[in-house]
Short mmCIF file of C-alpha atoms in Angstrom, two decimals:
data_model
loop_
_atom_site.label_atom_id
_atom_site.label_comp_id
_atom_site.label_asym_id
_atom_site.label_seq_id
_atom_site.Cartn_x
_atom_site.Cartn_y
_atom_site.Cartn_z
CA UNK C 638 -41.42 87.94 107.01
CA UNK C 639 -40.18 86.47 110.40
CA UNK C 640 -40.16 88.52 113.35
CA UNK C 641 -37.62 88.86 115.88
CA UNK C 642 -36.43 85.73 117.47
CA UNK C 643 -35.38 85.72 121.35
CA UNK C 644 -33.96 82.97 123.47
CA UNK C 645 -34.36 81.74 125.96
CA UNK C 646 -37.86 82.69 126.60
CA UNK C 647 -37.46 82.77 130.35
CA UNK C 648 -34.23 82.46 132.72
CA UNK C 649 -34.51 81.60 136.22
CA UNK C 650 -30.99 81.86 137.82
CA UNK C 651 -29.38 82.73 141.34
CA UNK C 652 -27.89 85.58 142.45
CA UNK C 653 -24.43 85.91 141.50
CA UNK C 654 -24.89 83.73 138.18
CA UNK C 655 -24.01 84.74 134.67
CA UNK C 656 -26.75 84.82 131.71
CA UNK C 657 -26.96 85.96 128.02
CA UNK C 658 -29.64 86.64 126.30
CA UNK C 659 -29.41 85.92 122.22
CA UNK C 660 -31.60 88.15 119.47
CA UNK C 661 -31.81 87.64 115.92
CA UNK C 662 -33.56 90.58 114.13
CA UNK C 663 -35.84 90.84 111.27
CA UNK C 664 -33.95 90.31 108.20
CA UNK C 665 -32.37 93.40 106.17
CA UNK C 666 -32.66 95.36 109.65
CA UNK C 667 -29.38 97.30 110.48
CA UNK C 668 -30.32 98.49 113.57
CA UNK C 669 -31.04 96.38 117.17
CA UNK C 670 -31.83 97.60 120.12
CA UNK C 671 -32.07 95.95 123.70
CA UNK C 672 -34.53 97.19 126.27
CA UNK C 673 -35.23 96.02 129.51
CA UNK C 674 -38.78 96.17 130.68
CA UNK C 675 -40.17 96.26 134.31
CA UNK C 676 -43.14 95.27 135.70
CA UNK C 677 -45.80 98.35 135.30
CA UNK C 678 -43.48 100.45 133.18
CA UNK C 679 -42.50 100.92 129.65
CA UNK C 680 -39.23 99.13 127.82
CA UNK C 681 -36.14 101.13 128.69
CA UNK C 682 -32.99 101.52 125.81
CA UNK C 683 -30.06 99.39 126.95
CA UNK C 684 -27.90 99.91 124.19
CA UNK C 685 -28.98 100.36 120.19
CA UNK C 686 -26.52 99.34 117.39
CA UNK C 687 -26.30 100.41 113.92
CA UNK C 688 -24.89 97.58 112.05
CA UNK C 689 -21.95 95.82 114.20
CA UNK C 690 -21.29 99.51 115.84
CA UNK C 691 -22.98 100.14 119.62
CA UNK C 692 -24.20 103.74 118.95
CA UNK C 693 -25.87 104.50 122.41
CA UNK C 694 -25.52 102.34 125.42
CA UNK C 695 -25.37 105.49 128.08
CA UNK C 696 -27.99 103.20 130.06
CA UNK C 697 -26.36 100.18 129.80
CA UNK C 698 -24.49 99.18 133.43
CA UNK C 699 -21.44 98.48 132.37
CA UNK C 700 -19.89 97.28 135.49
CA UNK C 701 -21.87 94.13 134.77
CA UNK C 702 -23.63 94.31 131.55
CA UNK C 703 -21.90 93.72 128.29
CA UNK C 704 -23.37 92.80 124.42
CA UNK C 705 -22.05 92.40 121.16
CA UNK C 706 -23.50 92.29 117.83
CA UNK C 707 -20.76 90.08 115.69
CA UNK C 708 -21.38 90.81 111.87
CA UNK C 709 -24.16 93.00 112.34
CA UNK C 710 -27.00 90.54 112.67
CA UNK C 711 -27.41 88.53 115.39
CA UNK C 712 -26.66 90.08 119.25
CA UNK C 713 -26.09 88.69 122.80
CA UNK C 714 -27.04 90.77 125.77
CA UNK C 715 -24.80 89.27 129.09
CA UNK C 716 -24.93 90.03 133.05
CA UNK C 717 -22.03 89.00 135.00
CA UNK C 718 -23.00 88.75 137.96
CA UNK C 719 -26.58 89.10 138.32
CA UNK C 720 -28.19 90.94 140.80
CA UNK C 721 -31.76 90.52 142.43
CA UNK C 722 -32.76 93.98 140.82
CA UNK C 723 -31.85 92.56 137.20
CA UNK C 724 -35.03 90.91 136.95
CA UNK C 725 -37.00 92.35 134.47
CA UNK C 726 -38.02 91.20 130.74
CA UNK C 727 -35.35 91.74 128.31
CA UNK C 728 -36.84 92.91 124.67
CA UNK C 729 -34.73 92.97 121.41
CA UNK C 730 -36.13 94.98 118.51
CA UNK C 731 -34.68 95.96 115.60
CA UNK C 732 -35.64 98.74 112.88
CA UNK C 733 -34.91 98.80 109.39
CA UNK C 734 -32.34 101.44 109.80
CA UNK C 735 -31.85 104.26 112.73
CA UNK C 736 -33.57 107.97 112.85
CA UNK C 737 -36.68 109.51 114.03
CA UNK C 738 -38.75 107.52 111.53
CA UNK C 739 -38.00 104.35 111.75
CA UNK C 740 -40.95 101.88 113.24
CA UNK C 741 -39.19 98.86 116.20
CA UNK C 742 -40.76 95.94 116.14
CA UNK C 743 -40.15 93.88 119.21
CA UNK C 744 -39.25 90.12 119.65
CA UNK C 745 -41.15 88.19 122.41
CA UNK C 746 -38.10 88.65 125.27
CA UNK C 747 -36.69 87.07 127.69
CA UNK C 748 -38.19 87.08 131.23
CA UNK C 749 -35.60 87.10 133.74
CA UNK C 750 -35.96 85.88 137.56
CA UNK C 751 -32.70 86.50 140.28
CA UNK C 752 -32.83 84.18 143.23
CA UNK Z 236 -41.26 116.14 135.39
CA UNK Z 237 -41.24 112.48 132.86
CA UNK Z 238 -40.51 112.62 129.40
CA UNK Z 239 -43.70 110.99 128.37
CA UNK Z 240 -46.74 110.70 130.32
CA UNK Z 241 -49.77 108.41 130.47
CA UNK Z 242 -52.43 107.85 132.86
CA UNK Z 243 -52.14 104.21 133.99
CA UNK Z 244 -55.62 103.54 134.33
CA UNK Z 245 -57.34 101.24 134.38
CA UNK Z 246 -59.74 102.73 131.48
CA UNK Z 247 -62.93 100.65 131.78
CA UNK Z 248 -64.63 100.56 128.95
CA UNK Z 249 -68.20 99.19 127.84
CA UNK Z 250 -68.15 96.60 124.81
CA UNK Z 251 -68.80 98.83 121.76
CA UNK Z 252 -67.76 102.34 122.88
CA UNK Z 253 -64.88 104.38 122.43
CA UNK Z 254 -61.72 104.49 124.07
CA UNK Z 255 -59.89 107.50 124.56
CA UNK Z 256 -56.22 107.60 125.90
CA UNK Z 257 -53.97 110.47 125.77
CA UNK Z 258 -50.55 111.09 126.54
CA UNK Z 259 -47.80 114.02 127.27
CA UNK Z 260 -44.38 114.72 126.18
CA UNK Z 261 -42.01 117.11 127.48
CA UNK Z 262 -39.48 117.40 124.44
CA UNK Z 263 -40.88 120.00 122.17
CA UNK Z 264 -38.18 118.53 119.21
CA UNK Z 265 -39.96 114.98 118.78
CA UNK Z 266 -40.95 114.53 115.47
CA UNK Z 267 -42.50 110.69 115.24
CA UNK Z 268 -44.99 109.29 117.84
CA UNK Z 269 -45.77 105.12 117.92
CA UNK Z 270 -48.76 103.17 119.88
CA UNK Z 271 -47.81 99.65 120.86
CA UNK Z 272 -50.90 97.10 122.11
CA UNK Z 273 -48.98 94.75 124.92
CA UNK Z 274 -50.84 91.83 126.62
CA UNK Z 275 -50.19 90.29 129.21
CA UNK Z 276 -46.85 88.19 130.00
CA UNK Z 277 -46.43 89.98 125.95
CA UNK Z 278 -43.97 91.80 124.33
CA UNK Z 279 -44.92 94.75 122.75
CA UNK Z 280 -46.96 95.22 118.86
CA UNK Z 281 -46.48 98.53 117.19
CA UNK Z 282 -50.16 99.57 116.02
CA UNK Z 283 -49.85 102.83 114.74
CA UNK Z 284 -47.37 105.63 113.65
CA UNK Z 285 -47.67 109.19 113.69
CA UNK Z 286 -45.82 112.13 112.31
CA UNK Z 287 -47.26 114.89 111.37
CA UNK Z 288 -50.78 117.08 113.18
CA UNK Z 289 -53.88 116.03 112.84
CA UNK Z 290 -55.44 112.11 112.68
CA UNK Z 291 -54.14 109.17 111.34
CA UNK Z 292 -56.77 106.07 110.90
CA UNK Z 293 -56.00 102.95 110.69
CA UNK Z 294 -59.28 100.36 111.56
CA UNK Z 295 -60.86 101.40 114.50
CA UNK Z 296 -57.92 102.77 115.73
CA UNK Z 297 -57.20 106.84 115.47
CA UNK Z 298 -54.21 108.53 116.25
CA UNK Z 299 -54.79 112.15 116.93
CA UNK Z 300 -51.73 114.44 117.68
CA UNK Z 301 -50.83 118.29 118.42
CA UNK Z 302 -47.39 119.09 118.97
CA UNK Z 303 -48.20 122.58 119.78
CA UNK Z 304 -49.89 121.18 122.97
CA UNK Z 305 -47.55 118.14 123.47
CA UNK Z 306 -49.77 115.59 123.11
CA UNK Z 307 -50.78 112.50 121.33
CA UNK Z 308 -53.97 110.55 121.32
CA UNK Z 309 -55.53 106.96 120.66
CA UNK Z 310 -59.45 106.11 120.03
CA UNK Z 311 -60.37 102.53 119.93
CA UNK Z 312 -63.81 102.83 118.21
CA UNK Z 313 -66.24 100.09 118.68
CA UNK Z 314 -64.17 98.32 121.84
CA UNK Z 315 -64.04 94.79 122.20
CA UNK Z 316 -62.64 92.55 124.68
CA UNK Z 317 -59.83 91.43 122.92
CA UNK Z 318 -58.65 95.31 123.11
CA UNK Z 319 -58.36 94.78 126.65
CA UNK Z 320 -54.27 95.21 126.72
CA UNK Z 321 -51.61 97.99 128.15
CA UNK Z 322 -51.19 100.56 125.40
CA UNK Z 323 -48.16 102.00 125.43
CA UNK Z 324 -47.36 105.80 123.80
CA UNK Z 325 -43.55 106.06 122.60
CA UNK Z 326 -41.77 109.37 121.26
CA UNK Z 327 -38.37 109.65 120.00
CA UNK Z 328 -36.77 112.52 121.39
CA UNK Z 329 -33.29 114.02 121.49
CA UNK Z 330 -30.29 111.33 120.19
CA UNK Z 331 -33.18 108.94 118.33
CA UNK Z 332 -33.83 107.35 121.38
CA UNK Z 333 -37.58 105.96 121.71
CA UNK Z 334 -38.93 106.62 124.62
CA UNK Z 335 -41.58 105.08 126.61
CA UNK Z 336 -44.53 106.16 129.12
CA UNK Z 337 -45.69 103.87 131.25
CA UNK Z 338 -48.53 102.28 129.42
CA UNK Z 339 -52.40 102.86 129.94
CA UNK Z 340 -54.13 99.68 130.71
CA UNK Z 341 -57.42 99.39 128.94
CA UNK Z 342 -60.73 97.00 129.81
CA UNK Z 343 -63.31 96.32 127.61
CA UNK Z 344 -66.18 94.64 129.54
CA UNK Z 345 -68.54 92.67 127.68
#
């Protein structure tokens, strides 16, 4: 079974730049999530979707982050503009469906660098 | 006061012996605990669930956990270098959201 595919692995952009992040999840997985991870501390929830539908994105910054999952599988994660503090490693997982007992298995992410 | 709470370490560890980490949560609801191994410049790799009291074994890892107390635990038995990685603990709590401590990082000298 293939794992979670990210791209681009790493992103090295100025400030003031747009970039998108892509994830394709595990096959059969409904649900996708997109964390951002900073150095020395644990992956935090962006936004999760069940399916095509955004179900939590409370900690996404929406004045400058948007995603979109079209057709429930594949999902882009965008920042327009970027900002030095965006820098971080984006992860995508995805879990078979949503609830407490579901396992996430992460993808390899996307390192991010703001000039 | 953080949701969930590690110690970030580093645990030094001799080649061979056991590694203990624990960690703390604050929501007295979570039901389903997770261990991820991360290496370096590495995303993370689930390695062990947990739901219910008690120990879980899985290899040389064991997942201990007491809800009445708040707190989960990972043993490495039999350490070896290639355990040396930031484990990370990971409870869902309130609206299925997984959340993260900060990781533990582990060293397994040879």
């Amino acid at each position: 079974e293939a794992g979670v595919v990210q791209s681009p692995r790493y992103k090295i952009i100025e400030k003031k730049q747009p970039v998108a992040f892509w994830c394709n999840p595990i096959s059969g997985h409904n649900t996708l999530y997109w964390y951002r991870q900073n150095l020395g501390q644990g992956p935090e929830l962006l936004i999760r979707y069940e399916n095509e539908e955004a179900v939590d994105d409370s900690q996404l910054p929406k004045d400058r982050f948007s995603a979109e999952r079209l057709k429930g599988v594949d999902s882009t994660l965008k920042i327009q503009p970027a900002e030095l503090g965006d820098s971080a490693v984006y992860l995508c997982a995805s879990s078979r469906e949503a609830g407490v007992y579901n396992e996430q298995f992460f993808g390899p992410g996307t390192r991010l660098t703001v000039l | 006061q953080k949701e969930v709470e590690q110690n970030s370490g580093p645990l030094s560890v001799p080649e061979g012996a056991i590694a203990s980490l624990n960690c703390t949560y604050s929501d007295r609801g979570s039901q389903s605990f997770f261990w991820y191994r991360q290496y370096s410049g590495k995303s993370p790799e689930l390695i062990m669930s947990i739901y219910s009291n008690g120990d879980k074994e899985d290899g040389r890892f064991t997942a201990q956990l007491n809800k009445a107390s708040q707190y989960v635990s990972l043993l490495i038995r039999d350490s070896q270098p290639s355990d040396s990685a930031t484990y990370l603990c990971a409870v869902y709590a309130a609206g299925n959201k997984l959340t993260f401590g900060g990781g533990t990082r582990v060293l397994v000298k040879p």
